[in-house]
Tab-separated table of N, CA, C and O in Angstrom:
chain	number	residue	atom	x	y	z
A	107	UNK	N	115.518	101.590	91.745
A	107	UNK	CA	114.838	101.949	90.357
A	107	UNK	C	115.790	101.666	88.935
A	107	UNK	O	117.054	101.015	89.291
A	108	UNK	N	114.826	101.240	88.041
A	108	UNK	CA	115.040	100.399	86.829
A	108	UNK	C	114.610	101.097	85.778
A	108	UNK	O	113.320	101.283	85.815
A	109	UNK	N	115.086	100.703	84.666
A	109	UNK	CA	114.657	101.204	83.218
A	109	UNK	C	114.517	99.454	82.297
A	109	UNK	O	115.531	99.240	82.399
A	110	UNK	N	113.304	99.067	82.240
A	110	UNK	CA	113.150	98.076	81.379
A	110	UNK	C	113.068	97.865	80.004
A	110	UNK	O	111.882	99.200	79.913
A	111	UNK	N	113.546	97.979	79.410
A	111	UNK	CA	113.544	98.019	77.987
A	111	UNK	C	113.089	96.997	77.118
A	111	UNK	O	114.043	95.658	77.163
A	112	UNK	N	112.045	96.635	76.369
A	112	UNK	CA	111.783	95.688	75.617
A	112	UNK	C	111.732	95.974	74.130
A	112	UNK	O	110.893	96.815	74.060
A	113	UNK	N	112.112	94.693	73.211
A	113	UNK	CA	112.024	94.720	72.082
A	113	UNK	C	111.037	93.965	71.691
A	113	UNK	O	111.341	92.945	71.736
A	114	UNK	N	110.031	94.056	71.040
A	114	UNK	CA	109.036	93.170	70.505
A	114	UNK	C	108.481	93.256	69.321
A	114	UNK	O	108.779	93.620	68.428
A	115	UNK	N	107.298	92.345	69.065
A	115	UNK	CA	107.018	92.115	67.484
A	115	UNK	C	105.762	93.501	67.549
A	115	UNK	O	105.056	93.467	68.424
A	116	UNK	N	105.693	93.901	66.304
A	116	UNK	CA	104.637	94.748	66.763
A	116	UNK	C	103.294	94.889	66.661
A	116	UNK	O	102.360	95.258	67.626
A	117	UNK	N	102.950	93.395	66.077
A	117	UNK	CA	101.941	92.907	66.323
A	117	UNK	C	101.645	92.065	67.950
A	117	UNK	O	100.337	92.089	68.292
A	118	UNK	N	102.193	91.936	68.777
A	118	UNK	CA	102.337	91.650	70.093
A	118	UNK	C	101.826	93.235	70.940
A	118	UNK	O	101.251	92.844	71.626
A	119	UNK	N	102.078	94.573	70.580
A	119	UNK	CA	102.067	95.236	71.514
A	119	UNK	C	100.581	95.502	71.962
A	119	UNK	O	100.974	95.600	73.310
A	120	UNK	N	99.390	95.435	71.784
A	120	UNK	CA	98.177	95.600	72.077
A	120	UNK	C	98.134	94.520	73.324
A	120	UNK	O	97.798	94.594	74.402
A	121	UNK	N	98.708	93.298	73.001
A	121	UNK	CA	98.425	92.183	73.629
A	121	UNK	C	99.352	92.575	75.375
A	121	UNK	O	99.257	92.120	76.748
A	122	UNK	N	100.304	93.041	74.666
A	122	UNK	CA	101.641	93.326	76.156
A	122	UNK	C	101.417	94.600	77.145
A	122	UNK	O	101.387	94.586	77.798
A	123	UNK	N	100.520	95.723	76.140
A	123	UNK	CA	99.871	96.823	76.859
A	123	UNK	C	98.794	95.836	77.807
A	123	UNK	O	98.588	96.595	78.835
A	124	UNK	N	97.833	95.353	77.222
A	124	UNK	CA	96.955	94.813	78.201
A	124	UNK	C	97.303	94.442	79.369
A	124	UNK	O	96.815	94.812	80.281
A	125	UNK	N	98.538	93.000	79.222
A	125	UNK	CA	99.378	92.602	80.143
A	125	UNK	C	99.890	93.733	81.413
A	125	UNK	O	99.491	93.578	82.819
A	126	UNK	N	100.742	94.850	80.931
A	126	UNK	CA	101.294	95.689	81.434
A	126	UNK	C	100.359	96.389	82.403
A	126	UNK	O	100.210	96.809	83.344
A	127	UNK	N	98.921	96.717	81.385
A	127	UNK	CA	97.835	97.659	82.307
A	127	UNK	C	97.251	96.454	83.505
A	127	UNK	O	96.879	97.044	84.653
A	128	UNK	N	96.996	95.288	83.198
A	128	UNK	CA	96.044	94.690	84.405
A	128	UNK	C	97.372	94.750	85.393
A	128	UNK	O	96.748	94.052	86.657
A	129	UNK	N	98.838	94.685	85.340
A	129	UNK	CA	99.569	94.526	86.287
A	129	UNK	C	100.069	96.089	86.831
A	129	UNK	O	100.195	96.029	87.684
A	130	UNK	N	99.120	96.711	86.300
A	130	UNK	CA	99.106	98.363	87.314
A	130	UNK	C	100.186	99.112	86.901
A	130	UNK	O	100.893	100.111	87.339
A	131	UNK	N	100.896	98.730	85.627
A	131	UNK	CA	102.269	99.143	84.995
A	131	UNK	C	101.204	100.052	83.809
A	131	UNK	O	101.194	99.551	83.350
A	132	UNK	N	101.331	101.433	83.918
A	132	UNK	CA	100.914	102.265	83.260
A	132	UNK	C	101.318	103.232	82.548
A	132	UNK	O	101.708	103.779	81.658
A	133	UNK	N	103.104	104.055	83.271
A	133	UNK	CA	104.336	104.720	82.787
A	133	UNK	C	105.011	104.464	81.744
A	133	UNK	O	105.608	103.290	82.548
A	134	UNK	N	104.651	104.563	80.465
A	134	UNK	CA	105.419	103.741	79.318
A	134	UNK	C	105.706	104.837	78.419
A	134	UNK	O	104.876	105.466	78.107
A	135	UNK	N	106.428	104.365	77.715
A	135	UNK	CA	107.276	104.745	76.466
A	135	UNK	C	107.149	103.827	75.298
A	135	UNK	O	107.788	102.913	75.565
A	136	UNK	N	106.566	104.219	73.883
A	136	UNK	CA	106.738	102.797	72.910
A	136	UNK	C	106.994	103.614	71.592
A	136	UNK	O	106.584	105.094	71.287
A	137	UNK	N	108.036	103.243	71.202
A	137	UNK	CA	108.900	103.520	70.003
A	137	UNK	C	108.631	102.860	68.947
A	137	UNK	O	109.015	101.396	69.238
A	138	UNK	N	108.596	102.997	67.763
A	138	UNK	CA	109.127	102.320	66.406
A	138	UNK	C	110.669	102.097	65.957
A	138	UNK	O	110.857	103.295	66.270
A	139	UNK	N	110.834	100.954	66.031
A	139	UNK	CA	112.566	101.126	65.880
A	139	UNK	C	112.754	99.806	64.560
A	139	UNK	O	111.771	99.031	64.192
A	140	UNK	N	113.867	99.677	64.435
A	140	UNK	CA	114.306	98.464	63.408
A	140	UNK	C	115.711	97.818	63.890
A	140	UNK	O	116.247	98.716	64.337
A	141	UNK	N	115.548	96.171	63.339
A	141	UNK	CA	116.399	96.125	63.796
A	141	UNK	C	117.114	94.655	63.300
A	141	UNK	O	116.043	93.727	62.654
A	142	UNK	N	118.060	93.938	64.049
A	142	UNK	CA	118.183	92.603	63.346
A	142	UNK	C	118.914	91.817	64.644
A	142	UNK	O	119.365	91.973	65.155
A	143	UNK	N	118.257	90.312	64.429
A	143	UNK	CA	118.420	89.571	65.902
A	143	UNK	C	118.874	87.966	64.757
A	143	UNK	O	119.581	87.792	63.952
A	144	UNK	N	118.256	87.549	65.185
A	144	UNK	CA	118.334	86.125	65.317
A	144	UNK	C	117.206	85.498	63.796
A	144	UNK	O	117.489	84.562	63.414
A	145	UNK	N	116.649	86.183	63.121
A	145	UNK	CA	115.863	85.903	62.398
A	145	UNK	C	116.405	85.706	61.076
A	145	UNK	O	117.797	85.803	60.618
A	146	UNK	N	115.834	84.671	60.720
A	146	UNK	CA	116.304	84.151	59.324
A	146	UNK	C	116.278	85.255	57.990
A	146	UNK	O	115.234	86.101	57.857
A	147	UNK	N	117.689	85.447	57.315
A	147	UNK	CA	117.633	86.904	56.623
A	147	UNK	C	116.372	86.652	54.935
A	147	UNK	O	116.458	85.428	54.498
A	148	UNK	N	115.387	87.808	54.685
A	148	UNK	CA	114.665	87.558	54.326
A	148	UNK	C	115.168	88.568	52.745
A	148	UNK	O	116.167	89.191	52.790
A	149	UNK	N	115.071	87.508	51.470
A	149	UNK	CA	115.409	88.463	50.034
A	149	UNK	C	114.005	88.616	49.174
A	149	UNK	O	113.237	87.805	49.159
A	150	UNK	N	114.006	90.088	48.765
A	150	UNK	CA	112.943	90.085	48.292
A	150	UNK	C	113.546	90.842	46.872
A	150	UNK	O	114.026	91.557	46.567
A	151	UNK	N	112.238	90.502	45.796
A	151	UNK	CA	112.084	91.222	44.287
A	151	UNK	C	111.146	91.932	44.381
A	151	UNK	O	110.103	91.457	44.386
A	152	UNK	N	111.191	93.172	43.897
A	152	UNK	CA	109.990	94.275	43.916
A	152	UNK	C	110.429	94.963	42.020
A	152	UNK	O	111.595	95.679	42.020
A	153	UNK	N	109.651	94.827	41.670
A	153	UNK	CA	110.012	95.812	39.807
A	153	UNK	C	111.408	94.550	39.129
A	153	UNK	O	111.756	95.169	38.587
A	154	UNK	N	111.429	93.288	39.772
A	154	UNK	CA	112.880	92.666	38.910
A	154	UNK	C	113.993	93.068	39.838
A	154	UNK	O	115.106	92.718	39.276
A	155	UNK	N	114.384	93.931	41.087
A	155	UNK	CA	115.280	94.571	41.982
A	155	UNK	C	115.483	93.492	42.971
A	155	UNK	O	113.969	93.436	43.621
A	156	UNK	N	116.100	92.569	43.086
A	156	UNK	CA	116.162	91.692	44.434
A	156	UNK	C	117.093	92.579	45.602
A	156	UNK	O	117.983	93.171	45.129
A	157	UNK	N	116.462	92.699	46.859
A	157	UNK	CA	116.962	93.389	47.784
A	157	UNK	C	117.148	92.681	48.854
A	157	UNK	O	115.678	91.617	49.140
A	158	UNK	N	117.928	92.281	49.655
A	158	UNK	CA	118.059	91.532	51.180
A	158	UNK	C	117.488	92.462	52.231
A	158	UNK	O	118.064	93.686	52.448
A	159	UNK	N	116.681	92.315	52.752
A	159	UNK	CA	115.469	93.263	53.968
A	159	UNK	C	116.401	92.881	55.200
A	159	UNK	O	116.399	91.251	55.756
A	160	UNK	N	117.686	93.529	55.319
A	160	UNK	CA	118.425	93.614	56.963
A	160	UNK	C	117.435	93.738	58.556
A	160	UNK	O	118.169	92.824	58.684
A	161	UNK	N	116.836	94.687	58.068
A	161	UNK	CA	116.244	95.187	59.427
A	161	UNK	C	114.894	94.827	59.366
A	161	UNK	O	114.183	94.794	58.610
A	162	UNK	N	114.470	94.330	60.697
A	162	UNK	CA	112.953	94.114	60.696
A	162	UNK	C	112.192	95.124	61.968
A	162	UNK	O	113.152	95.862	62.526
A	163	UNK	N	111.120	95.365	61.086
A	163	UNK	CA	110.273	96.697	62.116
A	163	UNK	C	110.024	96.171	63.547
A	163	UNK	O	109.671	94.877	63.510
A	164	UNK	N	110.111	97.170	64.487
A	164	UNK	CA	109.947	95.787	65.765
A	164	UNK	C	109.698	97.282	66.516
A	164	UNK	O	109.420	98.509	66.197
A	165	UNK	N	109.345	97.323	67.902
A	165	UNK	CA	108.334	97.924	68.563
A	165	UNK	C	109.297	98.057	70.087
A	165	UNK	O	109.793	97.010	70.156
A	166	UNK	N	110.008	98.835	70.419
A	166	UNK	CA	110.574	99.286	71.856
A	166	UNK	C	109.912	99.978	72.696
A	166	UNK	O	108.977	101.002	72.667
A	167	UNK	N	109.896	99.092	73.695
A	167	UNK	CA	108.986	99.992	75.335
A	167	UNK	C	109.844	100.004	76.217
A	167	UNK	O	110.847	98.805	76.673
A	168	UNK	N	109.717	101.162	76.772
A	168	UNK	CA	110.505	101.792	77.995
A	168	UNK	C	109.540	101.956	78.862
A	168	UNK	O	108.775	102.923	78.620
A	169	UNK	N	109.942	101.215	80.458
A	169	UNK	CA	109.101	101.571	81.193
A	169	UNK	C	110.059	101.956	82.514
A	169	UNK	O	111.059	100.811	83.148
A	170	UNK	N	110.005	103.105	83.785
A	170	UNK	CA	110.549	103.300	84.205
A	170	UNK	C	109.990	102.740	85.318
A	170	UNK	O	109.098	103.042	86.162
A	171	UNK	N	110.517	101.912	86.390
A	171	UNK	CA	109.980	101.425	87.490
A	171	UNK	C	110.696	101.164	88.893
A	171	UNK	O	111.768	101.438	88.591
A	172	UNK	N	109.554	100.857	90.098
A	172	UNK	CA	110.750	100.878	91.461
A	172	UNK	C	111.101	99.566	91.551
A	172	UNK	O	110.727	98.534	90.654
A	173	UNK	N	112.522	98.770	91.413
A	173	UNK	CA	112.783	97.876	91.859
A	173	UNK	C	111.739	96.339	92.438
A	173	UNK	O	111.975	95.331	91.615
A	174	UNK	N	110.763	97.268	92.696
A	174	UNK	CA	109.540	95.883	93.322
A	174	UNK	C	108.609	95.753	92.328
A	174	UNK	O	108.328	94.533	92.416
A	175	UNK	N	108.590	96.276	91.366
A	175	UNK	CA	107.816	95.940	90.044
A	175	UNK	C	108.809	95.292	88.779
A	175	UNK	O	108.132	95.074	87.592
A	176	UNK	N	110.141	95.573	88.562
A	176	UNK	CA	110.800	94.713	87.528
A	176	UNK	C	110.336	93.454	87.258
A	176	UNK	O	110.213	93.373	86.300
A	177	UNK	N	110.417	92.745	88.131
A	177	UNK	CA	109.713	91.060	87.867
A	177	UNK	C	108.360	91.123	87.382
A	177	UNK	O	108.097	90.474	86.355
A	178	UNK	N	107.837	91.698	88.000
A	178	UNK	CA	105.964	91.986	87.590
A	178	UNK	C	105.984	92.474	86.238
A	178	UNK	O	105.618	91.829	84.936
A	179	UNK	N	107.227	93.672	85.705
A	179	UNK	CA	106.699	93.753	84.051
A	179	UNK	C	107.581	92.992	83.316
A	179	UNK	O	106.805	93.061	82.351
A	180	UNK	N	108.909	92.454	83.610
A	180	UNK	CA	109.110	91.632	82.768
A	180	UNK	C	108.388	90.143	82.239
A	180	UNK	O	108.333	89.822	81.486
A	181	UNK	N	107.842	89.622	83.880
A	181	UNK	CA	106.883	88.135	83.245
A	181	UNK	C	105.409	88.810	82.754
A	181	UNK	O	105.504	87.825	81.612
A	182	UNK	N	105.225	90.287	82.573
A	182	UNK	CA	103.931	90.659	81.928
A	182	UNK	C	104.314	90.269	80.435
A	182	UNK	O	103.845	89.948	79.353
A	183	UNK	N	105.682	91.030	80.237
A	183	UNK	CA	106.176	91.199	78.388
A	183	UNK	C	106.358	89.713	78.179
A	183	UNK	O	106.221	89.352	77.136
A	184	UNK	N	107.125	88.886	79.175
A	184	UNK	CA	107.420	87.922	78.284
A	184	UNK	C	106.108	87.222	78.457
A	184	UNK	O	106.426	86.036	77.205
A	185	UNK	N	105.144	86.745	79.098
A	185	UNK	CA	104.289	85.832	79.036
A	185	UNK	C	103.180	86.697	78.063
A	185	UNK	O	102.475	85.517	76.926
A	186	UNK	N	102.959	87.960	77.587
A	186	UNK	CA	101.981	88.053	76.278
A	186	UNK	C	102.557	88.568	75.054
A	186	UNK	O	101.959	88.392	74.002
A	187	UNK	N	104.378	88.769	75.086
A	187	UNK	CA	104.957	88.521	73.624
A	187	UNK	C	105.101	87.716	73.289
A	187	UNK	O	105.470	87.581	72.006
A	188	UNK	N	105.308	86.520	73.681
A	188	UNK	CA	106.098	85.022	73.223
A	188	UNK	C	105.132	84.529	72.482
A	188	UNK	O	104.062	84.119	72.321
A	189	UNK	N	105.843	84.401	70.837
A	189	UNK	CA	104.920	83.183	70.242
A	189	UNK	C	105.581	82.027	69.998
A	189	UNK	O	105.000	81.162	69.414
A	190	UNK	N	106.739	81.981	70.423
A	190	UNK	CA	107.711	80.730	70.585
A	190	UNK	C	108.413	80.413	69.538
A	190	UNK	O	109.280	79.392	68.728
A	191	UNK	N	108.442	81.436	68.523
A	191	UNK	CA	109.245	81.616	67.553
A	191	UNK	C	110.666	82.467	67.119
A	191	UNK	O	110.327	83.824	68.193
A	192	UNK	N	111.243	82.852	66.655
A	192	UNK	CA	112.705	83.664	66.861
A	192	UNK	C	112.229	84.606	66.146
A	192	UNK	O	111.685	84.890	65.108
A	193	UNK	N	112.387	85.685	66.677
A	193	UNK	CA	112.532	87.171	66.357
A	193	UNK	C	111.494	87.822	67.875
A	193	UNK	O	110.928	88.969	67.258
A	194	UNK	N	111.087	86.794	68.758
A	194	UNK	CA	109.982	87.421	70.093
A	194	UNK	C	110.661	88.411	70.227
A	194	UNK	O	109.548	89.525	71.127
A	195	UNK	N	111.723	88.962	70.580
A	195	UNK	CA	112.516	90.149	71.367
A	195	UNK	C	112.961	89.999	72.089
A	195	UNK	O	113.509	88.919	72.933
A	196	UNK	N	113.591	90.904	72.839
A	196	UNK	CA	114.302	90.612	74.314
A	196	UNK	C	114.152	92.027	74.985
A	196	UNK	O	113.158	92.746	74.651
A	197	UNK	N	114.486	91.717	76.034
A	197	UNK	CA	114.331	92.392	77.226
A	197	UNK	C	115.818	92.780	78.087
A	197	UNK	O	116.389	91.752	78.415
A	198	UNK	N	115.963	94.085	78.398
A	198	UNK	CA	116.732	94.323	79.213
A	198	UNK	C	116.168	95.037	80.520
A	198	UNK	O	115.465	96.044	80.423
A	199	UNK	N	116.989	94.772	81.399
A	199	UNK	CA	117.136	95.507	82.766
A	199	UNK	C	117.840	96.569	83.092
A	199	UNK	O	119.207	95.909	83.243
A	200	UNK	N	118.020	97.814	83.118
A	200	UNK	CA	119.073	98.639	83.444
A	200	UNK	C	119.273	99.578	84.523
A	200	UNK	O	117.666	99.687	84.882
A	201	UNK	N	119.995	99.526	85.528
A	201	UNK	CA	119.521	100.467	86.243
A	201	UNK	C	119.381	101.793	86.229
A	201	UNK	O	120.181	102.015	85.053
A	202	UNK	N	118.993	102.745	87.016
A	202	UNK	CA	118.504	104.199	86.936
A	202	UNK	C	119.183	105.095	88.049
A	202	UNK	O	119.060	104.593	89.148
A	203	UNK	N	119.971	106.061	87.657
A	203	UNK	CA	120.633	106.621	89.019
A	203	UNK	C	119.785	107.618	89.546
A	203	UNK	O	120.259	107.911	90.589
A	204	UNK	N	118.856	108.576	88.828
A	204	UNK	CA	117.870	109.445	88.972
A	204	UNK	C	117.055	109.558	88.201
A	204	UNK	O	116.790	109.195	86.451
A	205	UNK	N	115.721	110.077	88.582
A	205	UNK	CA	114.226	110.085	87.601
A	205	UNK	C	114.049	111.603	88.184
A	205	UNK	O	113.979	111.797	89.502
A	206	UNK	N	113.573	112.723	87.194
A	206	UNK	CA	112.862	113.477	87.924
A	206	UNK	C	111.557	113.645	86.742
A	206	UNK	O	111.500	113.456	85.661
A	207	UNK	N	110.373	113.976	87.593
A	207	UNK	CA	109.234	114.564	86.694
A	207	UNK	C	109.006	115.694	86.591
A	207	UNK	O	108.939	116.797	87.690
A	208	UNK	N	108.684	115.960	85.454
A	208	UNK	CA	109.192	117.765	84.837
A	208	UNK	C	108.033	118.318	85.703
A	208	UNK	O	108.154	119.128	86.114
A	209	UNK	N	106.527	117.560	85.087
A	209	UNK	CA	105.592	118.597	85.736
A	209	UNK	C	106.190	119.298	87.144
A	209	UNK	O	105.303	120.369	87.598
A	210	UNK	N	106.171	117.633	88.343
A	210	UNK	CA	105.992	118.718	89.746
A	210	UNK	C	107.506	119.008	90.268
A	210	UNK	O	107.466	119.281	91.191
A	211	UNK	N	108.377	117.965	89.631
A	211	UNK	CA	110.143	118.587	89.894
A	211	UNK	C	110.416	117.510	90.692
A	211	UNK	O	111.268	116.782	91.525
A	212	UNK	N	109.235	115.861	91.120
A	212	UNK	CA	109.464	115.072	92.371
A	212	UNK	C	110.613	114.144	91.712
A	212	UNK	O	110.739	114.365	90.427
A	213	UNK	N	111.389	113.941	92.429
A	213	UNK	CA	112.462	113.150	92.142
A	213	UNK	C	112.504	111.409	92.908
A	213	UNK	O	111.803	111.518	93.339
A	214	UNK	N	113.238	110.706	91.835
A	214	UNK	CA	113.426	109.270	92.633
A	214	UNK	C	112.263	108.660	92.643
A	214	UNK	O	111.349	108.667	91.589
A	215	UNK	N	112.133	107.819	93.717
A	215	UNK	CA	110.760	107.217	93.662
A	215	UNK	C	109.577	107.790	93.504
A	215	UNK	O	108.496	107.504	93.559
A	216	UNK	N	109.859	108.893	94.131
A	216	UNK	CA	108.213	109.710	94.129
A	216	UNK	C	107.931	110.192	92.733
A	216	UNK	O	106.731	110.332	92.662
A	217	UNK	N	108.730	110.214	91.494
A	217	UNK	CA	108.861	110.361	90.331
A	217	UNK	C	108.498	108.903	89.279
A	217	UNK	O	108.333	108.978	88.093
A	218	UNK	N	108.607	107.829	89.844
A	218	UNK	CA	108.443	106.512	89.055
A	218	UNK	C	107.080	105.576	90.001
A	218	UNK	O	106.439	106.348	90.857
A	219	UNK	N	106.497	105.397	88.910
A	219	UNK	CA	104.882	105.071	88.773
A	219	UNK	C	105.008	103.414	88.436
A	219	UNK	O	105.163	103.284	87.021
A	220	UNK	N	104.436	102.666	89.062
A	220	UNK	CA	104.284	102.463	90.370
A	220	UNK	C	104.803	102.566	91.162
A	220	UNK	O	106.158	102.091	91.181
A	221	UNK	N	104.760	102.415	92.648
A	221	UNK	CA	105.599	101.854	93.789
A	221	UNK	C	104.744	101.167	94.616
A	221	UNK	O	103.538	101.100	94.942
A	222	UNK	N	105.583	99.715	95.028
A	222	UNK	CA	104.773	99.044	95.926
A	222	UNK	C	105.502	99.190	97.482
A	222	UNK	O	106.507	99.425	97.648
């Protein structure tokens, strides 16, 4: 079991969700986050005050998947989130020790959707 965490551009979220649903990956969590990567720093002026914008708005998608779905999830995200520009995001794949479905009490592989 793995946890796939992807940080992407907010504008690419609909494309990524379509790609994940097409790959039969439906159990996920989406959060609005802010961060800084390799993007060029932006300086904005508002009402005569100059401010350096250090953090960019991003979206983080978290998906718990069985090992057989890791490559499918990563490929779906990469293919649908890429624009070819700096700031497209990152994907992290982390091991998961235990998963419990709150509603049923199912654990580990029985609690992960989907399974192949």
